[in-house]
Amino acid sequence: MKKTYVLMIVFLFVTMAECAMDKNARIFVAGHRGLVGSALVRILDDLGYHNLILRSHDELDLTDKLAVEEFFAQEEPDYVFLAAAKVGGIVGNSRYPADFIYENLQIETNVIHSSYRFGVKKLLFLGSSCIYPRMCPQPIKEEYLLSDYLEPTNDAYAIAKIAGIKMCQSYNKQYGTNFIACMPTNLYGLNDNFDLEMSHVLPALIAKVQKAKANGDKNFVVWGTGQVKREFLYVDDLAEACVFLMNNYDDSDIINIGTGEDVTIAQLVEAVKRAIGYDGEIIYDTTKPDGTPRKLLDVSKINNLGWKAKHSLADGLELTTKWYKRTIIG
Ligand code: GFB
């Protein structure tokens, strides 16, 4: 009996080791200057993956089919992390839906199809928690995809991301590729977009609160009612999860990545005020949209595989605000 267990463990170890990326593997991180891509580069570097293939937007336009094909033919990546995307917060998504659907569909089509054509061993596609229906039961299980209507403030972006998932699954089915798709919750961290109009709530709040403090303002404006809930994951945790999945997950079914905990926007505002050391009054601008009432991911699938988020919201906020002060404000 004991011998059988030992043999099984050895077998599992060997199988996992075979699936894991070699430290010399040629790894293309698409979108390496963005929030997610730059975190992936940090984590891959730390783990000793030294053969990273990186291209800035000026060097390679991922919406250009021919350029992408030429790049894959020349570089022959073994692994692809598809972290390049047009992203934005609730107002950006509502105002520019055509840009969000067009650019994301182009990037996904070009990178996924070229990964198939040029024999990439494995690709990881990053989706988003907004692909799930607006009124999903909570926490959201992976199987709720396409079970009801989407949130209208970001349905164009969500549909582009759902197309990316279906592409990965269809290429696996028809061509036997190994393309996996993960669904991260709302992300934040270093190299985020801190623009006051187009960004997501967490970086926008850091910028607003910091500005109010610097100006000595008595109050500042927060959009919506403050009553909706969001789950926030520090981006280095996400990057670790992506590398973990690349090395340990080979299934066409999508997989959620999050912390399993959410807060109201009002609670988030208090946490940002604490992190920055400012105690001004909050004015809620209810002419701005709230978006989906809640989107807490069920993360039991990835937790059961052996991955868990490390940073609490307070820890992640401290790292991000410090970086913001040092790098953006100077
Ligand atoms: O992060 P956020 O823009 O996007 O907004 P979603 C979350 C909530 O924060 C909304 C409120 O209820 C906003 O009204 N909020 C309060 C603010 N103050 C602000 C502010 O100054 N800026 C922003 N941006 N929000 C996005 C999707 O949805 O989430 C994307 O549009 C993507 O497609 C992303 O899925 C993860 O969480 O509502």
Coordinates of C-alpha atoms and ligand atoms in Angstrom, one line a residue:
M1 CA 0.0 0.0 0.0
K2 CA 2.7 2.4 1.1
K3 CA 4.7 1.6 -2.0
T4 CA 1.7 2.5 -4.2
Y5 CA 1.4 5.9 -2.6
V6 CA 5.1 6.6 -3.1
L7 CA 4.9 5.6 -6.7
M8 CA 1.8 7.9 -7.2
I9 CA 3.6 10.8 -5.6
V10 CA 6.7 10.3 -7.8
F11 CA 4.4 10.0 -10.9
L12 CA 2.6 13.2 -10.0
F13 CA 5.9 15.0 -9.4
V14 CA 7.3 13.9 -12.7
T15 CA 4.1 14.8 -14.6
M16 CA 4.0 18.3 -13.0
A17 CA 7.7 18.8 -13.7
E18 CA 7.1 17.9 -17.3
C19 CA 4.3 20.5 -17.6
A20 CA 6.2 23.3 -15.9
M21 CA 8.0 25.9 -18.0
D22 CA 11.7 25.4 -18.4
K23 CA 13.8 28.3 -17.0
N24 CA 15.2 28.7 -20.5
A25 CA 11.8 28.7 -22.2
R26 CA 11.1 31.6 -24.6
I27 CA 8.2 33.4 -22.9
F28 CA 6.3 36.2 -24.6
V29 CA 4.6 38.6 -22.2
A30 CA 2.2 40.6 -24.3
G31 CA 1.5 43.9 -22.7
H32 CA 4.5 44.0 -20.5
R33 CA 4.3 47.8 -19.8
G34 CA 0.8 47.6 -18.3
L35 CA -0.4 46.8 -14.8
V36 CA -0.6 43.0 -15.3
G37 CA 2.3 42.6 -17.8
S38 CA 4.8 44.5 -15.7
A39 CA 3.9 42.4 -12.6
L40 CA 4.3 39.2 -14.7
V41 CA 7.8 40.4 -15.7
R42 CA 8.7 41.1 -12.1
I43 CA 7.5 37.7 -10.9
L44 CA 9.0 35.7 -13.9
D45 CA 12.4 37.5 -13.3
D46 CA 12.3 36.7 -9.6
L47 CA 11.6 33.1 -10.4
G48 CA 14.6 32.9 -12.7
Y49 CA 12.8 32.8 -16.1
H50 CA 15.4 34.8 -18.0
N51 CA 14.4 34.4 -21.6
L52 CA 11.5 36.8 -21.8
I53 CA 10.4 38.3 -25.1
L54 CA 9.1 41.8 -24.7
R55 CA 7.8 44.4 -27.2
S56 CA 6.5 47.8 -26.4
H57 CA 3.4 49.1 -28.3
D58 CA 5.7 51.2 -30.6
E59 CA 7.7 48.1 -31.5
L60 CA 4.8 45.8 -32.1
D61 CA 1.2 46.8 -32.6
L62 CA -0.8 43.7 -31.6
T63 CA -3.9 44.9 -33.5
D64 CA -1.8 44.5 -36.7
K65 CA -2.2 41.0 -38.0
L66 CA 0.8 40.9 -40.3
A67 CA 3.1 42.4 -37.8
V68 CA 2.0 39.9 -35.2
E69 CA 2.5 37.0 -37.6
E70 CA 6.0 38.2 -38.6
F71 CA 6.9 38.6 -34.9
F72 CA 5.8 35.0 -34.0
A73 CA 7.5 33.6 -37.1
Q74 CA 10.8 35.3 -36.1
E75 CA 10.7 34.9 -32.3
E76 CA 9.0 31.5 -32.0
P77 CA 7.9 31.8 -28.4
D78 CA 7.3 28.7 -26.4
Y79 CA 4.8 30.3 -23.9
V80 CA 2.5 33.3 -24.2
F81 CA 1.0 35.3 -21.4
L82 CA -1.7 37.4 -23.2
A83 CA -1.9 40.4 -20.8
A84 CA -2.2 43.0 -23.5
A85 CA -5.7 44.6 -23.6
K86 CA -7.5 47.9 -23.8
V87 CA -8.8 48.4 -20.3
G88 CA -10.5 51.1 -18.3
G89 CA -12.9 51.9 -15.5
I90 CA -16.6 52.3 -15.5
V91 CA -16.7 55.7 -17.3
G92 CA -14.1 54.7 -19.9
N93 CA -16.0 51.6 -20.7
S94 CA -19.3 53.3 -21.0
R95 CA -18.0 56.2 -23.1
Y96 CA -15.8 54.3 -25.6
P97 CA -17.4 50.8 -26.1
A98 CA -16.4 50.7 -29.8
D99 CA -12.7 51.1 -28.9
F100 CA -12.9 48.5 -26.2
I101 CA -14.6 45.8 -28.3
Y102 CA -12.6 46.5 -31.5
E103 CA -9.1 46.7 -30.0
N104 CA -9.6 43.7 -27.7
L105 CA -11.0 41.5 -30.4
Q106 CA -8.1 42.4 -32.7
I107 CA -5.5 41.7 -30.1
E108 CA -7.0 38.4 -29.1
T109 CA -7.6 37.2 -32.7
N110 CA -4.1 38.0 -33.7
V111 CA -2.2 36.6 -30.7
I112 CA -4.3 33.5 -30.2
H113 CA -4.3 32.6 -33.9
S114 CA -0.6 33.2 -34.3
S115 CA 0.1 31.1 -31.2
Y116 CA -1.7 28.2 -32.8
R117 CA 0.0 28.8 -36.2
F118 CA 3.5 29.1 -34.9
G119 CA 3.3 26.1 -32.4
V120 CA 3.2 27.9 -29.0
K121 CA 3.3 25.2 -26.3
K122 CA 0.9 27.0 -24.0
L123 CA -1.0 30.3 -23.8
L124 CA -2.6 31.9 -20.9
F125 CA -5.4 34.4 -21.7
L126 CA -6.5 37.0 -19.1
G127 CA -10.2 37.6 -19.0
S128 CA -12.1 39.6 -16.3
S129 CA -14.7 39.2 -13.7
C130 CA -17.1 41.4 -15.7
I131 CA -17.7 38.5 -18.2
Y132 CA -20.2 37.1 -15.7
P133 CA -23.8 38.2 -15.7
R134 CA -24.8 41.4 -13.8
M135 CA -27.1 39.6 -11.3
C136 CA -25.0 36.5 -10.6
P137 CA -25.5 34.5 -7.4
Q138 CA -22.5 35.3 -5.1
P139 CA -19.8 34.2 -4.9
I140 CA -19.5 33.7 -8.6
K141 CA -18.6 30.2 -9.8
E142 CA -16.9 29.7 -13.2
E143 CA -20.0 27.8 -14.4
Y144 CA -22.2 31.0 -14.3
L145 CA -20.6 32.2 -17.5
L146 CA -23.3 33.0 -20.1
S147 CA -26.1 32.2 -17.8
D148 CA -27.8 35.6 -17.9
Y149 CA -27.5 39.3 -19.1
L150 CA -24.3 41.3 -18.8
E151 CA -23.7 44.6 -16.9
P152 CA -24.5 47.3 -19.5
T153 CA -21.7 49.7 -18.5
N154 CA -19.1 47.2 -19.7
D155 CA -20.8 44.7 -22.0
A156 CA -18.7 45.6 -25.1
Y157 CA -15.5 44.8 -23.2
A158 CA -17.0 41.7 -21.6
I159 CA -18.1 40.3 -25.0
A160 CA -14.6 40.8 -26.4
K161 CA -13.2 38.9 -23.4
I162 CA -15.8 36.1 -23.7
A163 CA -14.8 35.9 -27.4
G164 CA -11.2 35.4 -26.2
I165 CA -12.3 32.6 -23.9
K166 CA -14.2 30.9 -26.7
M167 CA -11.2 31.2 -29.0
C168 CA -9.0 29.4 -26.5
Q169 CA -11.6 26.7 -26.0
S170 CA -12.3 26.3 -29.7
Y171 CA -8.6 26.0 -30.7
N172 CA -8.1 23.4 -28.0
K173 CA -11.1 21.5 -29.3
Q174 CA -10.3 21.7 -33.0
Y175 CA -6.5 21.8 -33.0
G176 CA -5.5 20.2 -29.7
T177 CA -3.7 23.4 -28.4
N178 CA -3.1 24.1 -24.7
F179 CA -4.7 27.5 -24.3
I180 CA -6.0 28.3 -20.8
A181 CA -8.1 31.3 -19.6
C182 CA -8.2 32.8 -16.2
M183 CA -10.7 35.4 -14.8
P184 CA -9.1 37.9 -12.4
T185 CA -11.2 40.1 -10.2
N186 CA -10.6 43.9 -10.0
L187 CA -6.8 44.5 -9.9
Y188 CA -4.5 47.2 -8.6
G189 CA -0.8 47.9 -8.0
L190 CA 2.3 49.4 -9.5
N191 CA 2.1 50.8 -13.0
D192 CA -1.7 51.2 -12.8
N193 CA -3.5 54.0 -14.7
F194 CA -4.1 56.8 -12.2
D195 CA -6.0 59.0 -14.6
L196 CA -9.0 60.6 -12.8
E197 CA -11.5 60.0 -15.6
M198 CA -10.5 56.7 -17.4
S199 CA -9.0 54.6 -14.6
H200 CA -10.5 52.1 -12.2
V201 CA -11.8 53.1 -8.8
L202 CA -8.8 52.2 -6.6
P203 CA -6.1 54.1 -8.5
A204 CA -8.6 57.0 -9.1
L205 CA -9.2 57.2 -5.3
I206 CA -5.5 57.2 -4.6
A207 CA -5.0 60.1 -7.0
K208 CA -8.0 62.0 -5.7
V209 CA -7.2 61.6 -2.0
Q210 CA -3.6 62.5 -2.6
K211 CA -4.6 65.6 -4.5
A212 CA -7.1 66.7 -1.9
K213 CA -4.5 66.3 0.8
A214 CA -1.9 68.2 -1.1
N215 CA -4.3 71.1 -1.8
G216 CA -5.6 71.1 1.7
D217 CA -9.2 70.5 0.4
K218 CA -11.9 69.8 3.0
N219 CA -13.7 67.3 0.8
F220 CA -13.4 65.2 -2.4
V221 CA -15.8 63.6 -4.8
V222 CA -16.5 59.8 -5.1
W223 CA -18.6 58.5 -7.9
G224 CA -21.9 56.6 -7.4
T225 CA -23.6 55.7 -4.1
G226 CA -20.5 54.0 -2.5
Q227 CA -22.8 51.1 -1.6
V228 CA -21.8 48.6 -4.3
K229 CA -19.2 46.0 -3.5
R230 CA -15.9 45.1 -5.2
E231 CA -13.2 42.5 -4.7
F232 CA -9.6 43.8 -5.1
L233 CA -6.5 41.7 -5.8
Y234 CA -2.9 43.1 -5.6
V235 CA -1.4 42.5 -9.1
D236 CA 1.7 40.7 -7.9
D237 CA -0.6 38.0 -6.4
L238 CA -2.3 37.8 -9.8
A239 CA 1.0 37.4 -11.6
E240 CA 2.0 34.6 -9.2
A241 CA -1.3 32.9 -9.9
C242 CA -0.8 33.2 -13.6
V243 CA 2.7 31.5 -13.4
F244 CA 1.2 28.9 -11.1
L245 CA -1.6 28.1 -13.6
M246 CA 0.9 28.1 -16.5
N247 CA 2.8 25.4 -14.6
N248 CA -0.1 23.5 -13.1
Y249 CA -3.3 23.9 -15.0
D250 CA -4.2 22.3 -18.4
D251 CA -7.9 22.5 -18.7
S252 CA -10.1 24.4 -21.2
D253 CA -12.5 25.4 -18.4
I254 CA -12.0 28.9 -17.2
I255 CA -10.7 29.5 -13.7
N256 CA -11.2 32.5 -11.3
I257 CA -8.5 34.4 -9.5
G258 CA -9.3 36.6 -6.5
T259 CA -9.1 37.0 -2.8
G260 CA -12.6 35.7 -1.9
E261 CA -13.3 38.9 0.0
D262 CA -15.0 42.1 -1.0
V263 CA -15.7 45.6 0.4
T264 CA -18.1 48.4 -0.3
I265 CA -16.7 51.4 -2.2
A266 CA -17.4 53.4 1.0
Q267 CA -15.1 51.0 2.9
L268 CA -12.5 51.2 0.2
V269 CA -12.5 55.0 0.4
E270 CA -11.9 54.9 4.2
A271 CA -9.0 52.4 3.6
V272 CA -7.4 54.8 1.0
K273 CA -7.8 57.8 3.3
R274 CA -6.1 55.8 6.1
A275 CA -3.3 54.7 3.7
I276 CA -2.6 58.3 2.6
G277 CA -3.3 59.9 6.0
Y278 CA -6.1 62.3 5.0
D279 CA -9.4 62.8 6.7
G280 CA -11.5 65.0 4.4
E281 CA -15.3 64.6 3.8
I282 CA -16.6 62.5 1.0
I283 CA -19.2 63.8 -1.4
Y284 CA -21.0 61.1 -3.4
D285 CA -21.8 62.1 -7.0
T286 CA -24.8 59.9 -7.7
T287 CA -25.1 61.1 -11.3
K288 CA -22.2 58.7 -12.0
P289 CA -23.0 55.0 -12.5
D290 CA -22.6 52.4 -9.8
G291 CA -22.2 49.5 -12.2
T292 CA -22.8 46.0 -11.1
P293 CA -24.0 45.7 -7.4
R294 CA -21.5 43.0 -6.6
K295 CA -19.0 40.6 -8.3
L296 CA -17.3 38.5 -5.7
L297 CA -15.5 35.5 -7.3
D298 CA -15.7 32.0 -6.0
V299 CA -12.0 31.1 -5.8
S300 CA -12.3 27.6 -4.4
K301 CA -11.2 26.0 -7.6
I302 CA -7.8 27.8 -7.7
N303 CA -7.4 27.5 -3.9
N304 CA -8.0 23.8 -4.0
L305 CA -5.2 23.5 -6.6
G306 CA -2.8 25.1 -4.1
W307 CA -2.8 28.9 -4.8
K308 CA -4.0 31.6 -2.4
A309 CA -3.6 35.4 -2.5
K310 CA -0.9 36.7 -0.1
H311 CA -1.6 40.4 0.2
S312 CA -4.5 41.9 2.3
L313 CA -6.1 45.0 0.9
A314 CA -4.3 47.1 3.6
D315 CA -0.9 45.7 2.6
G316 CA -1.5 46.1 -1.1
L317 CA -2.8 49.7 -0.6
E318 CA 0.3 50.6 1.4
L319 CA 2.7 49.3 -1.4
T320 CA 0.7 51.0 -4.1
T321 CA 0.3 54.4 -2.4
K322 CA 4.1 54.4 -1.5
W323 CA 4.9 53.6 -5.2
Y324 CA 2.5 56.3 -6.4
K325 CA 4.0 59.0 -4.1
R326 CA 7.6 57.9 -5.1
T327 CA 7.1 57.4 -8.8
I328 CA 4.2 59.6 -10.0
I329 CA 4.3 62.5 -7.6
G330 CA 8.1 62.3 -7.2
Ligands
GFB1 O1 -13.4 50.4 -10.9 P1 -14.6 50.8 -11.6 O2 -14.4 51.9 -12.6 O3 -15.2 49.6 -12.4 O4 -15.7 51.3 -10.6 P2 -16.2 48.4 -12.3 C1 -16.1 50.6 -9.5 C2 -17.1 51.4 -8.6 O5 -16.4 52.5 -8.0 C3 -18.3 52.0 -9.4 C4 -17.2 53.7 -8.1 O6 -19.4 51.9 -8.6 C5 -17.9 53.5 -9.5 O7 -19.0 54.3 -9.6 N1 -16.3 54.8 -8.1 C6 -16.3 55.8 -7.1 C7 -15.3 55.2 -9.0 N2 -15.4 56.7 -7.4 C8 -14.8 56.4 -8.6 C9 -13.7 57.0 -9.3 O8 -13.2 58.1 -9.0 N3 -13.3 56.3 -10.5 C10 -13.9 55.1 -10.8 N4 -13.5 54.5 -11.9 N5 -14.9 54.6 -10.1 C11 -14.9 47.8 -14.4 C12 -15.3 47.5 -15.8 O9 -16.1 47.8 -13.7 O10 -14.1 46.8 -13.8 C13 -14.2 46.9 -16.6 O11 -15.8 48.7 -16.4 C14 -13.4 45.9 -15.9 O12 -14.8 46.4 -17.8 C15 -13.0 46.3 -14.5 O13 -14.1 44.7 -15.7 C16 -12.3 45.2 -13.7 O14 -15.7 47.4 -11.3 O15 -17.6 48.8 -12.1

